[in-house]
Tab-separated table of C-alpha atoms in Angstrom:
chain	number	residue	atom	x	y	z
J	1	MET	CA	269.809	150.714	152.224
J	2	ARG	CA	270.512	147.541	150.290
J	3	TYR	CA	273.386	145.197	150.929
J	4	SER	CA	274.755	142.096	149.307
J	5	LEU	CA	276.045	139.156	151.284
J	6	LEU	CA	278.377	136.937	149.286
J	7	VAL	CA	280.480	133.878	150.009
J	8	PHE	CA	283.657	133.568	147.999
J	9	LEU	CA	286.444	131.205	147.071
J	10	TRP	CA	290.102	132.171	147.122
J	11	ILE	CA	291.636	133.054	143.745
J	12	GLY	CA	295.211	133.675	142.691
J	13	LEU	CA	296.556	130.741	144.678
J	14	SER	CA	300.240	130.821	145.473
J	15	GLY	CA	302.819	128.715	147.206
J	16	LEU	CA	301.246	125.361	146.278
J	17	VAL	CA	303.243	122.123	146.333
J	18	TRP	CA	302.250	119.922	143.399
J	19	GLY	CA	302.655	116.234	142.662
J	20	GLN	CA	301.788	114.693	145.999
J	21	ASN	CA	299.909	111.470	145.473
J	22	LEU	CA	298.437	108.307	146.867
J	23	ASN	CA	299.687	105.301	144.901
J	24	PHE	CA	297.627	102.322	145.986
J	25	ASN	CA	300.370	99.904	144.941
J	26	THR	CA	303.291	101.541	146.741
J	27	THR	CA	302.109	103.973	149.445
J	28	ALA	CA	302.601	102.536	152.923
J	29	PRO	CA	300.926	100.998	154.765
J	30	LEU	CA	300.037	98.920	151.683
J	31	TYR	CA	296.356	98.386	150.972
J	32	PRO	CA	295.410	94.881	152.236
J	33	ASP	CA	293.809	92.570	149.675
J	34	GLY	CA	290.041	92.364	150.175
J	35	ALA	CA	289.864	95.174	152.758
J	36	THR	CA	286.843	97.489	152.656
J	37	SER	CA	288.569	100.120	154.815
J	38	HIS	CA	292.128	101.340	155.115
J	39	ASN	CA	293.993	104.348	156.538
J	40	TYR	CA	297.115	106.163	155.374
J	41	SER	CA	299.023	108.577	157.619
J	42	ASN	CA	301.240	111.590	156.971
J	43	ILE	CA	301.089	111.770	153.182
J	44	GLY	CA	302.566	114.958	151.722
J	45	ASN	CA	303.861	118.149	153.277
J	46	PRO	CA	302.040	119.424	155.295
J	47	ALA	CA	301.048	115.885	156.289
J	48	VAL	CA	297.553	114.713	155.340
J	49	ASP	CA	295.884	111.548	156.610
J	50	VAL	CA	293.699	109.655	154.127
J	51	SER	CA	291.007	107.081	154.941
J	52	ILE	CA	289.202	104.804	152.486
J	53	ASN	CA	285.866	103.131	153.184
J	54	VAL	CA	283.756	100.957	150.867
J	55	SER	CA	280.035	100.382	151.479
J	56	SER	CA	277.350	98.481	149.560
J	57	SER	CA	273.824	99.242	148.472
J	58	GLY	CA	271.928	96.050	147.661
J	59	SER	CA	273.124	92.462	147.525
J	60	GLN	CA	276.456	91.932	145.801
J	61	THR	CA	279.873	90.446	146.409
J	62	PHE	CA	283.389	91.386	145.453
J	63	GLY	CA	285.218	89.056	143.106
J	64	LEU	CA	288.832	87.920	142.706
J	65	GLY	CA	289.943	89.018	146.173
J	66	THR	CA	289.183	92.694	145.568
J	67	PRO	CA	289.408	95.498	146.554
J	68	LYS	CA	293.017	94.804	145.682
J	69	ARG	CA	296.043	96.937	144.909
J	70	ALA	CA	297.764	96.577	141.556
J	71	GLY	CA	300.259	98.462	139.446
J	72	THR	CA	297.388	100.402	137.850
J	73	GLY	CA	295.650	101.314	141.121
J	74	LEU	CA	292.916	99.952	143.392
J	75	VAL	CA	291.023	97.197	141.561
J	76	LEU	CA	287.322	96.597	142.233
J	77	ASN	CA	285.646	93.517	140.742
J	78	VAL	CA	281.990	93.150	141.727
J	79	ASN	CA	279.350	90.488	141.024
J	80	PHE	CA	276.241	92.674	141.048
J	81	ALA	CA	273.106	90.666	141.857
J	82	SER	CA	270.894	93.415	140.440
J	83	ASN	CA	271.403	96.332	138.101
J	84	SER	CA	270.249	98.598	140.954
J	85	ASP	CA	273.094	97.514	143.283
J	86	SER	CA	276.101	99.733	143.836
J	87	LYS	CA	279.329	100.157	145.754
J	88	GLN	CA	280.361	103.492	147.226
J	89	ILE	CA	284.001	104.300	147.838
J	90	VAL	CA	284.523	107.253	150.209
J	91	ILE	CA	288.017	108.765	150.388
J	92	THR	CA	288.425	111.295	153.206
J	93	PHE	CA	291.323	113.711	153.668
J	94	SER	CA	292.036	114.957	157.180
J	95	LYS	CA	292.374	118.462	155.705
J	96	GLY	CA	291.039	119.760	152.421
J	97	VAL	CA	293.360	119.382	149.442
J	98	SER	CA	293.273	121.361	146.218
J	99	ASN	CA	293.438	120.362	142.561
J	100	LEU	CA	292.630	116.716	143.230
J	101	SER	CA	292.998	114.457	140.175
J	102	PHE	CA	292.867	110.747	139.368
J	103	SER	CA	291.683	108.359	136.677
J	104	ILE	CA	289.238	105.477	136.557
J	105	LEU	CA	290.112	102.597	134.263
J	106	GLY	CA	287.926	99.972	132.621
J	107	ILE	CA	284.543	101.705	132.413
J	108	GLU	CA	282.794	99.858	129.551
J	109	TYR	CA	279.652	98.349	128.021
J	110	VAL	CA	279.367	94.717	126.912
J	111	ALA	CA	276.007	94.173	125.198
J	112	GLY	CA	273.767	91.778	127.061
J	113	LYS	CA	276.248	91.364	129.912
J	114	THR	CA	277.384	94.535	131.709
J	115	GLN	CA	277.399	98.300	131.587
J	116	ASP	CA	279.555	100.197	134.080
J	117	LYS	CA	278.378	103.469	135.585
J	118	VAL	CA	280.488	105.623	137.929
J	119	THR	CA	279.249	108.801	139.652
J	120	ILE	CA	281.747	111.161	141.294
J	121	SER	CA	281.126	113.934	143.809
J	122	ALA	CA	282.927	115.565	146.718
J	123	ASP	CA	282.527	117.725	149.807
J	124	ARG	CA	284.671	120.832	150.020
J	125	TYR	CA	284.896	120.704	153.794
J	126	ASN	CA	283.386	118.924	156.754
J	127	VAL	CA	283.820	120.931	159.922
J	128	PRO	CA	282.300	119.878	163.274
J	129	GLY	CA	280.066	122.608	164.680
J	130	PHE	CA	279.555	124.341	161.324
J	131	ASN	CA	276.071	124.409	159.869
J	132	PRO	CA	275.788	122.947	157.286
J	133	PRO	CA	278.407	120.332	158.293
J	134	SER	CA	279.521	119.882	154.706
J	135	ALA	CA	279.476	121.816	151.460
J	136	PRO	CA	279.631	120.417	147.925
J	137	ALA	CA	282.878	120.938	146.086
J	138	ASN	CA	283.015	122.398	142.608
J	139	ALA	CA	281.728	119.932	140.017
J	140	PRO	CA	284.478	117.616	138.732
J	141	SER	CA	285.966	118.007	135.287
J	142	ILE	CA	285.739	114.624	133.552
J	143	SER	CA	287.346	113.444	130.300
J	144	PRO	CA	285.862	110.035	129.410
J	145	SER	CA	287.793	107.316	127.641
J	146	ALA	CA	286.926	106.309	124.064
J	147	TYR	CA	284.678	103.588	125.506
J	148	ALA	CA	282.591	105.780	127.804
J	149	THR	CA	280.436	108.902	127.817
J	150	VAL	CA	279.972	111.550	130.493
J	151	SER	CA	276.832	113.362	131.630
J	152	GLY	CA	277.275	115.814	134.506
J	153	ASN	CA	279.342	113.959	137.095
J	154	THR	CA	278.501	110.435	135.829
J	155	ILE	CA	280.610	108.285	133.490
J	156	THR	CA	278.823	105.445	131.651
J	157	GLY	CA	280.367	102.772	129.450
J	158	ASN	CA	279.231	102.728	125.811
J	159	ALA	CA	281.588	100.194	124.162
J	160	ASP	CA	283.624	97.092	124.964
J	161	ASP	CA	287.007	98.202	126.308
J	162	PRO	CA	289.687	95.899	124.865
J	163	GLY	CA	292.158	96.960	127.569
J	164	SER	CA	291.898	99.324	130.512
J	165	ALA	CA	291.174	102.709	128.979
J	166	ALA	CA	291.280	105.588	131.455
J	167	SER	CA	288.723	108.319	132.143
J	168	SER	CA	290.337	111.280	133.903
J	169	VAL	CA	288.736	113.223	136.767
J	170	SER	CA	289.876	116.471	138.379
J	171	PHE	CA	288.572	119.090	140.828
J	172	SER	CA	289.717	122.705	140.521
J	173	GLY	CA	288.971	123.689	144.120
J	174	PHE	CA	289.076	122.102	147.549
J	175	VAL	CA	288.131	118.513	148.334
J	176	GLN	CA	287.986	116.993	151.809
J	177	LYS	CA	285.723	114.023	151.112
J	178	LEU	CA	285.557	112.233	147.729
J	179	TYR	CA	282.653	109.931	146.769
J	180	ILE	CA	282.931	107.341	143.954
J	181	THR	CA	279.732	105.351	143.402
J	182	TYR	CA	280.075	102.304	141.142
J	183	GLY	CA	277.097	100.436	139.697
J	184	SER	CA	275.359	99.394	136.484
J	185	GLY	CA	274.197	101.615	133.651
J	186	PRO	CA	270.679	101.673	132.139
J	187	LEU	CA	271.556	99.069	129.466
J	188	ALA	CA	272.749	96.453	131.961
J	189	PRO	CA	270.598	93.293	132.335
J	190	ALA	CA	268.459	93.007	135.471
J	191	ASN	CA	270.956	90.472	136.853
J	192	PRO	CA	274.323	91.114	135.163
J	193	PRO	CA	275.679	87.651	134.243
J	194	GLN	CA	279.359	88.406	134.718
J	195	VAL	CA	281.672	90.144	137.171
J	196	GLN	CA	282.195	93.831	136.420
J	197	GLY	CA	285.352	95.731	137.249
J	198	ILE	CA	286.969	99.155	137.389
J	199	THR	CA	290.294	100.432	138.728
J	200	ILE	CA	290.818	103.689	140.644
J	201	GLY	CA	294.204	105.029	139.597
J	202	PRO	CA	296.741	106.909	141.768
J	203	ILE	CA	295.387	110.117	143.308
J	204	SER	CA	297.322	113.375	143.059
J	205	TRP	CA	296.685	116.729	144.709
J	206	ALA	CA	298.272	119.993	145.704
J	207	ALA	CA	299.139	120.669	149.329
J	208	PRO	CA	296.407	122.085	151.573
J	209	LEU	CA	296.310	125.853	151.321
J	210	PRO	CA	297.566	127.791	154.353
J	211	VAL	CA	294.013	128.973	155.051
J	212	GLU	CA	290.656	127.354	154.257
J	213	LEU	CA	287.943	129.999	154.360
J	214	LEU	CA	284.364	129.141	155.354
J	215	TYR	CA	282.819	132.514	154.536
J	216	PHE	CA	283.387	136.248	154.189
J	217	ARG	CA	280.463	138.546	154.958
J	218	ALA	CA	279.768	142.263	154.886
J	219	GLN	CA	276.727	144.059	156.281
J	220	PRO	CA	275.766	147.533	157.455
J	221	GLN	CA	276.055	148.346	161.151
J	222	GLY	CA	274.376	151.719	161.449
J	223	ASN	CA	276.615	154.140	159.569
J	224	ALA	CA	279.469	151.602	159.582
J	225	VAL	CA	280.037	148.314	157.724
J	226	GLY	CA	280.843	145.151	159.655
J	227	LEU	CA	283.059	142.555	157.974
J	228	SER	CA	283.340	139.009	159.309
J	229	TRP	CA	285.000	135.806	158.142
J	230	ALA	CA	285.907	132.360	159.448
J	231	THR	CA	288.536	129.730	158.643
J	232	THR	CA	288.377	125.940	159.092
J	233	TRP	CA	292.134	125.587	159.610
J	234	GLU	CA	295.332	127.597	159.195
J	235	ARG	CA	298.914	126.670	158.362
J	236	ASN	CA	301.681	129.256	158.744
J	237	ALA	CA	299.119	132.030	158.237
J	238	GLY	CA	300.319	135.558	158.927
J	239	LYS	CA	297.615	138.184	158.556
J	240	PHE	CA	294.473	139.318	156.770
J	241	THR	CA	294.453	142.667	154.974
J	242	ILE	CA	291.089	144.367	154.423
J	243	GLN	CA	290.735	146.507	151.304
J	244	ARG	CA	288.005	148.807	150.011
J	245	SER	CA	287.115	150.087	146.539
J	246	ARG	CA	284.443	152.171	144.827
J	247	ASP	CA	284.985	150.876	141.285
J	248	LEU	CA	286.672	147.416	141.594
J	249	ALA	CA	289.656	148.903	139.789
J	250	GLU	CA	291.629	150.427	142.663
J	251	PHE	CA	291.579	149.011	146.199
J	252	LEU	CA	292.718	150.904	149.283
J	253	THR	CA	293.946	149.094	152.385
J	254	ILE	CA	291.862	150.114	155.414
J	255	GLY	CA	293.070	147.653	158.054
J	256	GLU	CA	294.842	144.441	159.036
J	257	VAL	CA	293.927	141.562	161.362
J	258	ALA	CA	296.488	139.023	162.584
J	259	ALA	CA	295.784	135.396	161.701
J	260	THR	CA	295.848	132.687	164.358
J	261	GLY	CA	298.701	131.028	162.462
J	262	ASN	CA	298.452	127.260	162.979
J	263	THR	CA	295.216	125.604	164.034
J	264	ASP	CA	292.862	122.774	163.088
J	265	SER	CA	289.842	124.412	164.712
J	266	ARG	CA	287.427	126.981	163.347
J	267	GLN	CA	288.528	130.609	163.826
J	268	THR	CA	286.331	133.691	163.439
J	269	TYR	CA	287.462	137.242	162.662
J	270	ALA	CA	285.836	140.661	162.426
J	271	PHE	CA	286.683	144.174	161.272
J	272	THR	CA	284.568	147.344	161.212
J	273	ASP	CA	284.826	150.018	158.533
J	274	ARG	CA	283.631	153.068	160.444
J	275	TRP	CA	283.924	155.448	157.514
J	276	PRO	CA	282.321	153.712	154.513
J	277	ASP	CA	281.488	155.616	151.371
J	278	ALA	CA	277.902	156.395	150.417
J	279	GLY	CA	276.518	154.244	147.626
J	280	THR	CA	278.125	150.932	146.735
J	281	THR	CA	281.429	149.927	148.341
J	282	TYR	CA	283.402	146.765	147.524
J	283	TYR	CA	285.503	144.896	150.086
J	284	ARG	CA	288.031	142.107	149.697
J	285	LEU	CA	290.581	140.189	151.791
J	286	LEU	CA	294.222	139.495	151.166
J	287	GLN	CA	295.641	136.619	153.224
J	288	THR	CA	299.407	136.723	153.694
J	289	ASP	CA	301.450	133.737	154.887
J	290	ARG	CA	304.394	134.123	157.222
J	291	ASP	CA	306.695	133.460	154.269
J	292	GLY	CA	305.132	136.369	152.335
J	293	ALA	CA	302.964	134.417	149.874
J	294	THR	CA	299.482	135.900	149.386
J	295	GLN	CA	296.009	134.827	148.347
J	296	GLN	CA	293.485	137.265	146.953
J	297	ALA	CA	289.741	136.988	147.429
J	298	LYS	CA	286.828	138.012	145.259
J	299	PRO	CA	285.154	141.181	146.560
J	300	VAL	CA	281.828	141.522	148.344
J	301	ALA	CA	279.568	144.538	147.926
J	302	VAL	CA	277.572	146.681	150.349
J	303	THR	CA	275.232	149.445	149.166
J	304	LEU	CA	274.065	152.138	151.619
J	305	ASP	CA	270.958	154.253	150.970
J	306	ASP	CA	268.601	156.323	153.112
J	307	ASP	CA	265.532	154.064	153.166
J	308	THR	CA	266.154	150.309	153.340
J	309	PRO	CA	266.199	149.022	156.963
J	310	ALA	CA	269.241	147.159	158.243
J	311	LEU	CA	269.946	145.373	161.506
J	312	ALA	CA	273.221	143.855	162.758
J	313	VAL	CA	273.848	142.046	166.046
J	314	LEU	CA	277.072	143.381	167.553
J	315	GLU	CA	277.626	140.514	170.002
J	316	ASN	CA	276.544	137.006	169.042
J	317	PRO	CA	276.203	134.922	171.241
J	318	ALA	CA	274.679	137.670	173.339
J	319	ASN	CA	273.985	138.415	176.996
J	320	ALA	CA	270.237	138.179	177.717
J	321	GLU	CA	270.222	141.325	179.891
J	322	ASN	CA	271.532	143.714	177.220
J	323	LEU	CA	271.388	142.956	173.515
J	324	SER	CA	273.604	145.305	171.538
J	325	VAL	CA	272.662	145.910	167.900
J	326	ALA	CA	273.481	148.392	165.168
J	327	THR	CA	270.622	149.765	163.084
J	328	ARG	CA	270.104	151.860	160.030
J	329	ASN	CA	266.829	153.419	158.885
J	330	LEU	CA	264.979	151.894	161.843
J	331	THR	CA	263.974	155.011	163.790
J	332	GLY	CA	260.926	154.242	165.918
J	333	ALA	CA	260.948	150.540	165.049
J	334	ALA	CA	259.596	147.863	167.400
J	335	PHE	CA	261.867	144.964	168.324
J	336	ARG	CA	261.023	141.419	169.367
J	337	LEU	CA	262.609	137.999	169.823
J	338	ILE	CA	260.955	134.919	168.307
J	339	SER	CA	261.918	131.537	169.771
J	340	LEU	CA	262.154	128.242	167.887
J	341	THR	CA	258.730	127.347	169.329
J	342	GLY	CA	257.178	130.570	168.026
J	343	GLN	CA	257.086	132.455	171.341
J	344	SER	CA	257.302	136.233	170.817
J	345	ILE	CA	259.126	138.427	173.364
J	346	LEU	CA	258.762	142.202	173.045
J	347	LEU	CA	261.919	144.245	173.667
J	348	SER	CA	262.533	147.775	174.855
J	349	ALA	CA	265.110	149.854	172.993
J	350	GLU	CA	267.493	152.676	173.914
J	351	ASN	CA	269.576	154.371	171.244
J	352	GLN	CA	273.229	155.080	171.987
J	353	ALA	CA	275.427	157.895	170.704
J	354	ASN	CA	277.608	155.555	168.604
J	355	ASN	CA	274.689	154.313	166.424
J	356	ALA	CA	274.295	151.256	168.651
J	357	THR	CA	270.959	150.308	170.194
J	358	ILE	CA	270.593	148.425	173.485
J	359	LEU	CA	267.617	146.038	173.711
J	360	TRP	CA	266.190	144.341	176.787
J	361	ALA	CA	263.109	142.398	177.866
J	362	ASN	CA	260.938	143.063	180.916
J	363	GLY	CA	261.282	139.433	182.005
J	364	ALA	CA	263.973	136.783	181.891
J	365	ILE	CA	265.046	135.354	178.530
J	366	SER	CA	265.987	131.672	178.414
J	367	ALA	CA	269.222	130.639	176.729
J	368	GLY	CA	268.757	129.406	173.187
J	369	LEU	CA	268.478	130.338	169.524
J	370	TYR	CA	266.134	133.185	168.527
J	371	TRP	CA	265.161	135.321	165.562
J	372	LEU	CA	265.593	139.013	166.379
J	373	GLN	CA	263.136	141.087	164.377
J	374	ALA	CA	262.750	144.834	163.878
J	375	ILE	CA	259.408	146.125	162.583
J	376	ARG	CA	259.261	149.636	161.157
J	377	SER	CA	256.140	151.813	161.336
J	378	ASP	CA	255.523	151.281	157.598
J	379	GLY	CA	255.490	147.501	158.133
J	380	ARG	CA	258.900	146.754	156.680
J	381	THR	CA	260.827	144.196	158.704
J	382	VAL	CA	264.388	142.985	158.999
J	383	GLY	CA	265.851	140.251	161.192
J	384	GLU	CA	268.954	138.459	162.383
J	385	ARG	CA	269.558	135.066	163.971
J	386	LEU	CA	270.701	135.453	167.588
J	387	LEU	CA	272.042	133.015	170.165
J	388	ILE	CA	271.304	133.891	173.825
J	389	ARG	CA	273.766	132.359	176.293
């Protein structure tokens, strides 16, 4: 039996509130001249806090009292001591926002004097207790000004900007942490002889979605299919609807799970399809808000056959005395736990009537993280990560 494990992004977004923004020149509390950190509270609806922090790599100083707010945005003038120096501006949102957009003004090249280079990236989320703690956002879409070029997520000046031409930047998905790294391009002198400057324009975004999804997974559990998903936060969330299809054309609703509703902490959910079809089955989620708006997810696929081994832990974290797992095509297999230090612990197994298997060790098992492995008589193996409490 083969199975695919996919992570998806929401599609078909609905109910978004557009046009929220951070205007450096007018949003209170006003950005203090020369500050390298500043916090904004309760911007937008639902409210989002925004923090700004500027750090340096190398030896350089700001010029003309910057960072400084102006009618065009947040002005940064820097006297780079070396063409390898840089400034990094990190803008963090208390909750992920969607469709983030802004412009950067004044990226240019002055032969023999300066060449500006700006690299932009973002994290989609940053959730304590989630491994990995952050995940890269979709690559930004960048439209350079007439005086700059773009390669990947880097904008480099290629001509002398007579004014403050703007290069536009946007992200199609979620952003919780935005990174703007400002330095010199490859044509800049070793010690740029004049102050360089750019301006970060007002930042606009759509409201945080009612639900931010970390993952959606599907895997065989004996003759059933276990579905699991987790959210980083929820706002006015109503329910999750689980749907199944054989051909991706017509989906049938097979169950519903109530959402937590309003929370800033990670939530996990599970649903079991006890009557899956043979062959390939596709599953998807529909998330419905309390006001009736819905979001649709891309499907995940699970393929059942009569040979490939599969193993699923039914309770994780698990009780050391009785480990409950679901198996498929593992008749007569040997089971063992492998610790982080490489210690191997053999397990006894007893099959249950509901396709579950109970595992236990002859001695005590210490709490911790293990790899649970099943080894079939033909040598094929399958495993799952397991936390013993």
